Amino acid sequence: MSLLSGAASRTFIAASASEADLNVGVGVASFILGVISFWGGILVGVIVLVCLLGDVRALRRAPEWSPSIAWPLVGIVHLAGVVLPAAFALSVPLLSYYLYRQRERISTG
């Protein structure tokens, strides 16, 4: 979603800078695509954060594994990735590690 939003923004800027009237439709379409992909990214980030909060809360009561309450901070970093895509370089590996560790602890515990 982040990449799509960035591409739509660049296309909108390029179409806006052009003097041809044919680029109006491209500009409007890229603007709409940019807005939809940005808010879609926000929605996905919020869903990841809420699911991670619920998972940590449920697992803290389980005897197999009690994850740290700091894990939702990774969800916040993931949500920030919508605006700063470099944050995904941190959040995606950490969330993958969380899922791996959860699977290992729950299945062997």
Short mmCIF file of C-alpha atoms in Angstrom, two decimals, residues 28 53 69:
data_model
loop_
_atom_site.label_atom_id
_atom_site.label_comp_id
_atom_site.label_asym_id
_atom_site.label_seq_id
_atom_site.Cartn_x
_atom_site.Cartn_y
_atom_site.Cartn_z
CA VAL A 28 -7.61 12.68 -10.80
CA LEU A 53 -2.53 -6.36 21.24
CA ILE A 69 3.88 -6.22 26.84
#
